[in-house]
Coordinates of C-alpha atoms in Angstrom, one line a residue:
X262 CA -48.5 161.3 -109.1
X263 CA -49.6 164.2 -111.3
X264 CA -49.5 167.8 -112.1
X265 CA -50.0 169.2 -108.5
X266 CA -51.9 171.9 -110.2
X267 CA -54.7 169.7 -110.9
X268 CA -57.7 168.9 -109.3
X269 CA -57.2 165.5 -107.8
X270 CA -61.0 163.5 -108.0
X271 CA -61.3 160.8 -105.9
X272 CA -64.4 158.4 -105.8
X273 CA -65.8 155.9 -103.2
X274 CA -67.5 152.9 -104.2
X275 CA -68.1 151.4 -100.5
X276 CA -68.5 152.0 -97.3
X277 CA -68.7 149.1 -95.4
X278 CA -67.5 145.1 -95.8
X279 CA -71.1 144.1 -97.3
X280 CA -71.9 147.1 -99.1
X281 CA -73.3 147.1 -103.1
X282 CA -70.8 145.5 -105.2
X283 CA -72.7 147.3 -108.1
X284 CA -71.9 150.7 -107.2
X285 CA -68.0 151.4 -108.5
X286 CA -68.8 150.9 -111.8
X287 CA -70.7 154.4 -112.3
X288 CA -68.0 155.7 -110.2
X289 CA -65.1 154.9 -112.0
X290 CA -67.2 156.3 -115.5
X291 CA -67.5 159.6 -114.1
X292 CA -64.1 159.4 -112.9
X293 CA -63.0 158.4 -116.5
X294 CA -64.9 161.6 -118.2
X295 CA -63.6 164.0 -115.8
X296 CA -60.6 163.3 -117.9
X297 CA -58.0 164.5 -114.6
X298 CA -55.7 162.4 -112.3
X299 CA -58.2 160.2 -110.1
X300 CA -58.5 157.5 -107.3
X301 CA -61.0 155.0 -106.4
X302 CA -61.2 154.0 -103.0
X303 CA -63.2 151.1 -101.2
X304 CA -64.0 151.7 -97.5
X305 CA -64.5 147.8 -96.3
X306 CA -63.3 147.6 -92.7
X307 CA -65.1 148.2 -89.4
X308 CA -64.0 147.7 -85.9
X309 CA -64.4 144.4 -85.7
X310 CA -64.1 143.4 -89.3
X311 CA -60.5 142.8 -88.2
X312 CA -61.0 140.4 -85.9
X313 CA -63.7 137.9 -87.8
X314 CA -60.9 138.4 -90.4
X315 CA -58.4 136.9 -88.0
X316 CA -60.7 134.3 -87.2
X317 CA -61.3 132.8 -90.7
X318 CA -57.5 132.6 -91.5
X319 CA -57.8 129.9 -88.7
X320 CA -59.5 127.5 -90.5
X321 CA -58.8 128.9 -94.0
X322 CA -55.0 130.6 -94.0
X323 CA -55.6 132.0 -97.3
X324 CA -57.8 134.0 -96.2
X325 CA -58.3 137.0 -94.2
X326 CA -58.8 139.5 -96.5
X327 CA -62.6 141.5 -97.6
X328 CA -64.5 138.3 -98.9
X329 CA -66.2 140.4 -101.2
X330 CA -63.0 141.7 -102.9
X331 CA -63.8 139.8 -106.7
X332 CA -67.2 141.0 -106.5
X333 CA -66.1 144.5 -105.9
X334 CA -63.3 144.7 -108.4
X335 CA -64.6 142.2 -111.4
X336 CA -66.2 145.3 -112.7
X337 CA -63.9 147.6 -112.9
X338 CA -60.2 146.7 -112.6
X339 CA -59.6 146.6 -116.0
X340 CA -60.9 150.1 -116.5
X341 CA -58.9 151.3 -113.3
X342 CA -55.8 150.0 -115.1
X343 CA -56.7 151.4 -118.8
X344 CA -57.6 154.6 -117.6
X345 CA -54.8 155.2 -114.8
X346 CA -57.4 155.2 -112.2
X347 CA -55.5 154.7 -108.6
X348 CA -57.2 151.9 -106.2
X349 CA -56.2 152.3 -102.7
X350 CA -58.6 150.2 -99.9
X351 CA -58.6 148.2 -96.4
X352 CA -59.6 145.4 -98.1
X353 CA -56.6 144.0 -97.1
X354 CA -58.0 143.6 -93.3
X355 CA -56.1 140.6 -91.6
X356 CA -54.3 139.5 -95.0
X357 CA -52.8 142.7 -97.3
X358 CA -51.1 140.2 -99.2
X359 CA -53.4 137.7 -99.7
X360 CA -55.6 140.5 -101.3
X361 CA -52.7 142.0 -103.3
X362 CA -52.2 138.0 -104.6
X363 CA -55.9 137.9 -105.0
X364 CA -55.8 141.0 -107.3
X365 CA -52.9 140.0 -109.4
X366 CA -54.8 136.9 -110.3
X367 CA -58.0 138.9 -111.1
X368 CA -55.8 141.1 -113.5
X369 CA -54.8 138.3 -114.9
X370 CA -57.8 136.6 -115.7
X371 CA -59.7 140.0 -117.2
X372 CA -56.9 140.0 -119.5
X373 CA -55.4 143.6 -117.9
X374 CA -52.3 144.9 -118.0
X375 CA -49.8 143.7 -114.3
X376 CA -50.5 146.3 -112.1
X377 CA -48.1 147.1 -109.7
X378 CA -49.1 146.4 -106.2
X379 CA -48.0 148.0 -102.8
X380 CA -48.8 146.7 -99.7
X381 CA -49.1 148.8 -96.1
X382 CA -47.7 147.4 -93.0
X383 CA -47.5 148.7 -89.8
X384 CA -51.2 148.3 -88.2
X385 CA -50.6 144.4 -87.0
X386 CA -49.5 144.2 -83.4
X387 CA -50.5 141.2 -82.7
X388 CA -46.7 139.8 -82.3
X389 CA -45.1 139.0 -79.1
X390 CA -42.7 141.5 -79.1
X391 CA -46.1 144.4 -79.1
X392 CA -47.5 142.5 -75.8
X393 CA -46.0 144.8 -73.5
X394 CA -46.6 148.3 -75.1
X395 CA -50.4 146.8 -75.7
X396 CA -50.8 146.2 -71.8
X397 CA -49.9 149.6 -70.9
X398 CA -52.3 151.4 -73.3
X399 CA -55.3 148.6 -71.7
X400 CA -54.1 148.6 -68.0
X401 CA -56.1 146.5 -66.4
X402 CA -58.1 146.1 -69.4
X403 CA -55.9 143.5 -70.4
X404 CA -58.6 140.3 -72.1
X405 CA -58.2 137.5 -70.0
X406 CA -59.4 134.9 -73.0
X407 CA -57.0 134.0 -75.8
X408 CA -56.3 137.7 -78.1
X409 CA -57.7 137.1 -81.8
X410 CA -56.1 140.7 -83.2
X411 CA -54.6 144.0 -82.0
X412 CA -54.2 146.9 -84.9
X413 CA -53.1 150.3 -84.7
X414 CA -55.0 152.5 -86.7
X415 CA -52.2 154.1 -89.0
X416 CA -52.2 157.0 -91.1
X417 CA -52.2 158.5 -94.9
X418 CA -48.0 158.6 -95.1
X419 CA -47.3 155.0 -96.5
X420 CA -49.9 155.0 -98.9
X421 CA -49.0 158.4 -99.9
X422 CA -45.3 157.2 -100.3
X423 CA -46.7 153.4 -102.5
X424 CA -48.6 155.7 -104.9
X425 CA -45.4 158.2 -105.3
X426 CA -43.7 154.8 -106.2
X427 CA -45.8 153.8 -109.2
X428 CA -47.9 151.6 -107.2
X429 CA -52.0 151.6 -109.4
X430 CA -53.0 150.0 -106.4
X431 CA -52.6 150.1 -102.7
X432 CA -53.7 147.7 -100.4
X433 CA -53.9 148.9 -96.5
X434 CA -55.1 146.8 -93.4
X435 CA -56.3 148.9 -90.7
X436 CA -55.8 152.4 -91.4
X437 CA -58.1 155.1 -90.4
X438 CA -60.5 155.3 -93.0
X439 CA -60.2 159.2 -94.0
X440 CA -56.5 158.6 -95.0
X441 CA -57.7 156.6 -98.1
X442 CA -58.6 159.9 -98.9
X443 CA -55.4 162.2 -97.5
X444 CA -52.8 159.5 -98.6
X445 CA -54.1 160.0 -102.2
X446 CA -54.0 164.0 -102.3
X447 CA -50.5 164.0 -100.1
X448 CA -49.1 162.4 -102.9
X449 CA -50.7 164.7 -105.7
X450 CA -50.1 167.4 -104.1
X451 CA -47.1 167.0 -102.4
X452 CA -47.7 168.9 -99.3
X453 CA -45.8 169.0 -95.9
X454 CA -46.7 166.5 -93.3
X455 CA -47.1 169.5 -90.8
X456 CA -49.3 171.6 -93.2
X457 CA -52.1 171.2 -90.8
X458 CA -54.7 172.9 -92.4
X459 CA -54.4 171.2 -95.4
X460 CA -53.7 168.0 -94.6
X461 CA -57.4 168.5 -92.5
X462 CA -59.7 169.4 -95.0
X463 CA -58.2 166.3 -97.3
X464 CA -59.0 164.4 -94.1
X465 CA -62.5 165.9 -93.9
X466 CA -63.1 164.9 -97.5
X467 CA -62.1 161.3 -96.5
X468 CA -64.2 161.5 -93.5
X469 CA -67.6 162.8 -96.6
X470 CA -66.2 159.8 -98.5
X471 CA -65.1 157.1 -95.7
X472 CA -69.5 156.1 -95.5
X473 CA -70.3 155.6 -99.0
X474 CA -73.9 156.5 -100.0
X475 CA -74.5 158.0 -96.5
X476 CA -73.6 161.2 -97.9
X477 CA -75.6 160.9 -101.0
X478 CA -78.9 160.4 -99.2
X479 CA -79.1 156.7 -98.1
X480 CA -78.2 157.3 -94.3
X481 CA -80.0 160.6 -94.4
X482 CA -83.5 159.5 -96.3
X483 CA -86.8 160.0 -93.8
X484 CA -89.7 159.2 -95.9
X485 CA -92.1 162.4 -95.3
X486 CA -89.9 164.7 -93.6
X487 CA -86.0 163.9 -95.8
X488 CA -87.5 162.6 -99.2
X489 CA -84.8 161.1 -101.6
X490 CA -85.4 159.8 -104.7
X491 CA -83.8 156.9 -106.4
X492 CA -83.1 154.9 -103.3
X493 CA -82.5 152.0 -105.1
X494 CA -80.1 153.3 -107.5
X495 CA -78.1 155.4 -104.7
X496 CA -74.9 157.2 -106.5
X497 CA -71.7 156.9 -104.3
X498 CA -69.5 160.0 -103.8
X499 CA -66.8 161.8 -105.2
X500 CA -64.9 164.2 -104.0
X501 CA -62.9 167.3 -106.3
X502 CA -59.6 168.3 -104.1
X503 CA -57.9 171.3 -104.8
X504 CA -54.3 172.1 -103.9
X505 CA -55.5 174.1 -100.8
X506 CA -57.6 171.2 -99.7
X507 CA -60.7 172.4 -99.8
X508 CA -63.0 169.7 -101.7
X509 CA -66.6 169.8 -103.7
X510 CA -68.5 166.7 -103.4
X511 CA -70.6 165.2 -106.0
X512 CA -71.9 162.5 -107.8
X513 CA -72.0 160.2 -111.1
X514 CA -74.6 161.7 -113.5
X515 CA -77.6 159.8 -113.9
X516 CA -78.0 158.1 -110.3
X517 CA -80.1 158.5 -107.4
X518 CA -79.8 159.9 -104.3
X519 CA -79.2 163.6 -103.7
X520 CA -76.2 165.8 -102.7
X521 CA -77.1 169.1 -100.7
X522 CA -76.2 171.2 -97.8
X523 CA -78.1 169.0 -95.6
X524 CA -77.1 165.1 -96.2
X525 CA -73.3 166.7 -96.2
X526 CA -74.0 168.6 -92.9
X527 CA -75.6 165.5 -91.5
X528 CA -72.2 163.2 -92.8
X529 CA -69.7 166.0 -91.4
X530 CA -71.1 165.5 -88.1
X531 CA -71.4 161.6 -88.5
X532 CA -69.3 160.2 -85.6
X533 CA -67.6 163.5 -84.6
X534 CA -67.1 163.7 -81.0
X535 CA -65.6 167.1 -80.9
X536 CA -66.0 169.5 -83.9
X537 CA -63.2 171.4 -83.0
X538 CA -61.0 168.4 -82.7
X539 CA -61.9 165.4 -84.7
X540 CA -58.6 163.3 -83.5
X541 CA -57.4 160.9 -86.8
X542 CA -53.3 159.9 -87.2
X543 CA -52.5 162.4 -89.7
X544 CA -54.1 165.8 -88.2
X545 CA -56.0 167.3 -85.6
X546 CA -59.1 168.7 -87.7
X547 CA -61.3 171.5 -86.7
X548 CA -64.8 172.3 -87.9
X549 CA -65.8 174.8 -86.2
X550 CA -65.4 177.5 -88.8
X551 CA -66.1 175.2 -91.5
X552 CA -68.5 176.4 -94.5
X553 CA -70.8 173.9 -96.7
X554 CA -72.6 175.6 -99.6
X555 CA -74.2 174.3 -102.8
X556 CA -72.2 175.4 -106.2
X557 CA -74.7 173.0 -108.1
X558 CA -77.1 170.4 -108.7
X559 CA -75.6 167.4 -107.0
X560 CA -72.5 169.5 -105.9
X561 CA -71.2 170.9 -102.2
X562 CA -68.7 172.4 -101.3
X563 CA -66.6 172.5 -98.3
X564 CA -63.9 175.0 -97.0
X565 CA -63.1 176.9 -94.0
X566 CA -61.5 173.4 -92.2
X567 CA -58.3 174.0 -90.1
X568 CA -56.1 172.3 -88.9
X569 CA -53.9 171.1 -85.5
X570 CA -50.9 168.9 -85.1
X571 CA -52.0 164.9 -85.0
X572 CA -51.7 163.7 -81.5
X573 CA -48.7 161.9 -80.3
X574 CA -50.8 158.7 -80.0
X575 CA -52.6 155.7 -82.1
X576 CA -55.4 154.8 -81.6
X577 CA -55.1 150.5 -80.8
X578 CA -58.0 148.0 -80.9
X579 CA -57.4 144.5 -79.0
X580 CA -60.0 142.0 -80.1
X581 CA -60.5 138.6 -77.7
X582 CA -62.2 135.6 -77.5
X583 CA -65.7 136.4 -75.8
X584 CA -67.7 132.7 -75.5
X585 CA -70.4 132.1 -77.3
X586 CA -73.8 134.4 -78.5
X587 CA -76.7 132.7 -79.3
X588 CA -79.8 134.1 -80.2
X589 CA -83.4 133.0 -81.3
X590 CA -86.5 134.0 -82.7
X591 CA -90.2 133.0 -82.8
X592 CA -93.3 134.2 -84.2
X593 CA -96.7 135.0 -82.6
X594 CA -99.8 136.7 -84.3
X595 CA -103.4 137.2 -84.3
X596 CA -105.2 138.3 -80.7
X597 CA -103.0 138.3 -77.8
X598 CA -99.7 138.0 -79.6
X599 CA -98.1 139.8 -76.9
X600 CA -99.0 138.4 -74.5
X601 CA -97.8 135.0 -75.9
X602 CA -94.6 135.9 -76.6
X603 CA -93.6 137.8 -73.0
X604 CA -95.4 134.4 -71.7
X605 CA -92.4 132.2 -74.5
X606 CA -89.7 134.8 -72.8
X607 CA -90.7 134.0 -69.1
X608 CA -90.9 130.7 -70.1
X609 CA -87.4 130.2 -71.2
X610 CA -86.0 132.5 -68.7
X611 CA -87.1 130.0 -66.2
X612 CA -86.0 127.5 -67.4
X613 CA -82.5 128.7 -68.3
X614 CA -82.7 129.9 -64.8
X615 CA -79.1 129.3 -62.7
X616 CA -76.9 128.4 -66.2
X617 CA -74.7 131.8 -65.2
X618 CA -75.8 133.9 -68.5
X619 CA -78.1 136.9 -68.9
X620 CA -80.8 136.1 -71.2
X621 CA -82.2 139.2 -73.3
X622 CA -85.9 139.1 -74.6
X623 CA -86.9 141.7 -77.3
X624 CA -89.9 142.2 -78.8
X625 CA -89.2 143.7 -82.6
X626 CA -91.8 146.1 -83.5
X627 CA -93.0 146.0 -79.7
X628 CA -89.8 146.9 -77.2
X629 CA -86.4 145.5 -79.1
X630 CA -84.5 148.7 -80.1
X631 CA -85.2 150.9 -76.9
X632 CA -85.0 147.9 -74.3
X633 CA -82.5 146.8 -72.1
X634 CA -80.6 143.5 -71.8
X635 CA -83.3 142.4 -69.6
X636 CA -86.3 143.4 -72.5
X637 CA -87.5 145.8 -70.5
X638 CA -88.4 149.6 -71.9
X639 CA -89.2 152.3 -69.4
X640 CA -92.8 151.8 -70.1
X641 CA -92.4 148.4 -69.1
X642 CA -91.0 149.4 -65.9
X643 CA -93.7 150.3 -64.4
X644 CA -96.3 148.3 -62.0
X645 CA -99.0 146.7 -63.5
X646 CA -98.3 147.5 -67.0
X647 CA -100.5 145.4 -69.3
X648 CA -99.5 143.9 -72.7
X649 CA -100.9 146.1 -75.4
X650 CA -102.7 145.1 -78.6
X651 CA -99.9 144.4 -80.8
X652 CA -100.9 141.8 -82.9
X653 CA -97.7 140.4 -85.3
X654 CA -94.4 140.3 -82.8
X655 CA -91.3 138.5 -83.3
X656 CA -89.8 137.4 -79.7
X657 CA -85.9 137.4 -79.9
X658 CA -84.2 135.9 -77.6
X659 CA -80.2 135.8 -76.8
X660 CA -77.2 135.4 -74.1
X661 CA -74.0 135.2 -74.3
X662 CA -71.7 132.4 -72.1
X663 CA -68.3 131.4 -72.6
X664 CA -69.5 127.2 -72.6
X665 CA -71.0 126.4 -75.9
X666 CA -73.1 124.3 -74.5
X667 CA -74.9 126.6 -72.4
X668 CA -75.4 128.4 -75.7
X669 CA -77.0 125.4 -77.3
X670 CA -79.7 125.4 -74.9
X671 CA -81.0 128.6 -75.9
X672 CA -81.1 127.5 -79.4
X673 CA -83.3 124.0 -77.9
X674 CA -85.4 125.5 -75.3
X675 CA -86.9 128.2 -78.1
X676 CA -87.2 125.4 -80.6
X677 CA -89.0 123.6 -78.1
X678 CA -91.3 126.1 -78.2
X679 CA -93.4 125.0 -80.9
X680 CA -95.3 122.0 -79.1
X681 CA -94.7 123.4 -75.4
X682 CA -96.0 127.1 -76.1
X683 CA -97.6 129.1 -75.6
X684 CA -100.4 128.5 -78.3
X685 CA -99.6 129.8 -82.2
X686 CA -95.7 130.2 -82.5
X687 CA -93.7 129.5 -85.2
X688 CA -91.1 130.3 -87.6
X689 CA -88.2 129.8 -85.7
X690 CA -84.7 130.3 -86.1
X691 CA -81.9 130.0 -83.9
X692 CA -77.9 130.3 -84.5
X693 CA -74.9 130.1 -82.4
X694 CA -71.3 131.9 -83.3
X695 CA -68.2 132.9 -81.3
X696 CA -68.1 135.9 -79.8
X697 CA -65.0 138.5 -79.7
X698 CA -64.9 140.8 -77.2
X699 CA -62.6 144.4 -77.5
X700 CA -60.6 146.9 -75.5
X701 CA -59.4 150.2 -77.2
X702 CA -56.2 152.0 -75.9
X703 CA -53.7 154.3 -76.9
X704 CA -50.0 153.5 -78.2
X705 CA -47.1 155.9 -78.6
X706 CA -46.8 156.5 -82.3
X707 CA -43.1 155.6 -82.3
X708 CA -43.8 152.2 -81.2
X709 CA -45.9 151.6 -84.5
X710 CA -43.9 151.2 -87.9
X711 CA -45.2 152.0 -90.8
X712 CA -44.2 151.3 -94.3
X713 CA -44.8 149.7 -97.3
X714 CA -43.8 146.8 -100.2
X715 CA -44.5 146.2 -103.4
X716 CA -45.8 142.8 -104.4
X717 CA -43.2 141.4 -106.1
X718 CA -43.9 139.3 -109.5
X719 CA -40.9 137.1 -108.9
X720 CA -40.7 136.4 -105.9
X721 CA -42.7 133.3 -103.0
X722 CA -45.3 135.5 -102.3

């Protein structure tokens, strides 16, 4: 990509599908004054992001991909292509190359130079010939209802080997989200695919970077105990690589948030189940001897993160039709609003009573977060427990049942509500959606190919 002796900058502008489309804009300005070699990345793709994907190319075959994608780009794909900015994303999620398409045409229409285009391949296993490989990683895990998606989570070597082609933008399905990161600084850097210990510490800058504003205070913020200011201004990350791997992370000048030992501590530790060995395809990381220290304002810096070989296994997510969720709400306030709305859960529960689905009652602000599927906290538990005093309590109600129809009588009995009480509810609001249920397994790597294309200008796309 570059001179392998520079530092390679790489900024992330989200971290989730439905994250600010406002915030790559101040990214990609910093990235442009640091004046060196430089990626953007856009984290957009959850664990089931995949599988809703799947399920709008069913009624819309053109789509598939992040439905946010012009919103996230308009603002700064042009200045990506001026400036020699990378862009490599998951944006892609069930469709790669309707996305790629999708960004050709948004070049196009900003009046930017053709960028060249590679697309990642590999993650989909949702073909016939994957079936049996799949059932041996579930067992008897295998879904019994029709499968929506099945993806590998892949690693950092094809996008890696798309940027060494010339590609200015890389678009990836279901990789795992810290080799946005690697696949970026493998091909600046052009280090061995067995140099552990550098190939973790990229990884661990991915894994600073994969969450978006988390690390720069939104995730961490505690009014009164973790103050941060500028909340609604939050500047995303960016992480300075070196050659050994070791990475200082920072942000654009002039946003909010904060950058310190503590909200990169917090981050490090975000969704690591063993410190010493945080398993991702590339590398084996370990943290355990890992350093974070301030070396500025705004500026941390980590080191000390070794590495092991990657395990001889992906990581495989088989998404399947679940029924149907339905869920609704109602409102009760003044004296005795508790009361009322356990009273509007019994009431439905009986009469839902024998349709074959567990109904779940919460009360937000009263018992939603800490209850169980039944709507019962510990407190609750017990004998003889009276309502307390609450006095503005939003009953939610919900179940889940594989005939719609059952579904639809949630969504009539808590409308009903209104007239047949208890006294004072309103405000309600019911829905109804298809439900996709998942099973997670391991595959041998060698029954996964990887690769890449490059979208080409000529030819049916």
């Amino acid at each position: 990509m570059a001179n392998a002796a520079a530092i390679l900058r790489v900024g992330c502008a989200a971290g989730f599908s439905g994250d600010r489309t406002d915030a790559a804009l101040p990214v990609v300005q910093a990235l442009i004054g640091s004046g060196g070699p430089s990626v953007l990345i856009f984290e957009t793709l959850a664990e089931r992001t995949l599988a809703l994907a799947q399920l709008a190319r069913r009624t819309r075959p053109e789509a598939g991909y992040e439905p946010l994608l012009d919103d996230l780009l308009r603002p700064v794909l042009a200045l990506c292509l001026q400036h020699r900015i990378r862009i490599v994303s998951n944006f892609g999620a069930a469709h790669p190359a309707g996305a790629a398409r999708r960004i050709r045409a948004l070049a196009r229409e900003l009046g930017a130079r053709a960028p060249r285009i590679a697309i990642v391949r590999g993650d989909d296993l949702g073909g016939a010939q994957h079936r049996p490989v799949l059932e041996a990683a579930l067992g008897g895990r295998w879904p019994s209802e029709p499968v929506v998606s099945a993806n590998a989570y892949i690693g950092a070597q094809p996008i890696a080997q798309a940027l060494q082609a010339g590609a200015d933008i890389v678009v990836c399905g279901r990789v795992a989200d810290p080799s946005l990161v690697l696949g970026p600084a493998l091909a600046h850097f052009g280090w061995s695919l067995q140099d552990w210990d550098r190939l973790a510490r990229a990884t661990m800058a991915g894994h600073l970077l994969e969450c978006g504003a988390q690390v720069s205070g939104g995730y961490f913020a505690d009014p009164g105990f973790k103050d941060v200011p500028g909340m609604a201004r939050l500047g995303y990350p960016i992480a300075e690589i070196d050659a050994e791997g070791h990475c200082t992370v920072t942000k654009p000048a002039g946003t909010g948030g904060r950058i310190d030992e503590r909200t990169v501590k917090e981050q490090l530790l975000y969704e690591l189940h063993d410190p010493a060995a945080y398993l991702t395809p590339d590398v084996v990381a370990d943290i355990t001897q890992a350093r974070v220290f301030a070396v500025g304002p705004d500026r941390v810096r980590l080191e000390g993160v070794r590495g092991h070989p990657r395990p001889d296994t992906l990581k495989v997510n088989v998404c399947a039709e679940s029924g149907w969720f339905a869920e609704g709400e109602i409102s009760y306030a003044g004296a005795r609003a508790e009361a009322r709305a356990r009273l509007a859960a019994a009431v439905v529960r009986e009469r839902l009573q024998g349709c074959g689905a567990e109904l779940r009652a919460d009360l937000i602000g009263v018992s939603s977060a800490w209850a169980d599927d039944a709507g019962r906290t510990v407190d609750a538990l017990a004998p003889g427990m009276e309502a307390r005093a609450a006095q503005d309590v939003r009953l939610r109600l919900s179940l889940q049942h594989r005939d719609p129809a059952v579904a639809e009588r949630l969504a009539r009995e808590v409308t009903a509500l209104y007239t047949c009480g208890p006294a004072g509810g309103g405000g309600v609001r019911t829905a109804i959606r298809p439900r996709l249920g998942m099973a997670s397994g391991l595959v041998p790597r060698e029954a996964v190919a990887t690769g890449y294309r490059m979208l080409d200008e000529d030819a049916a796309e």
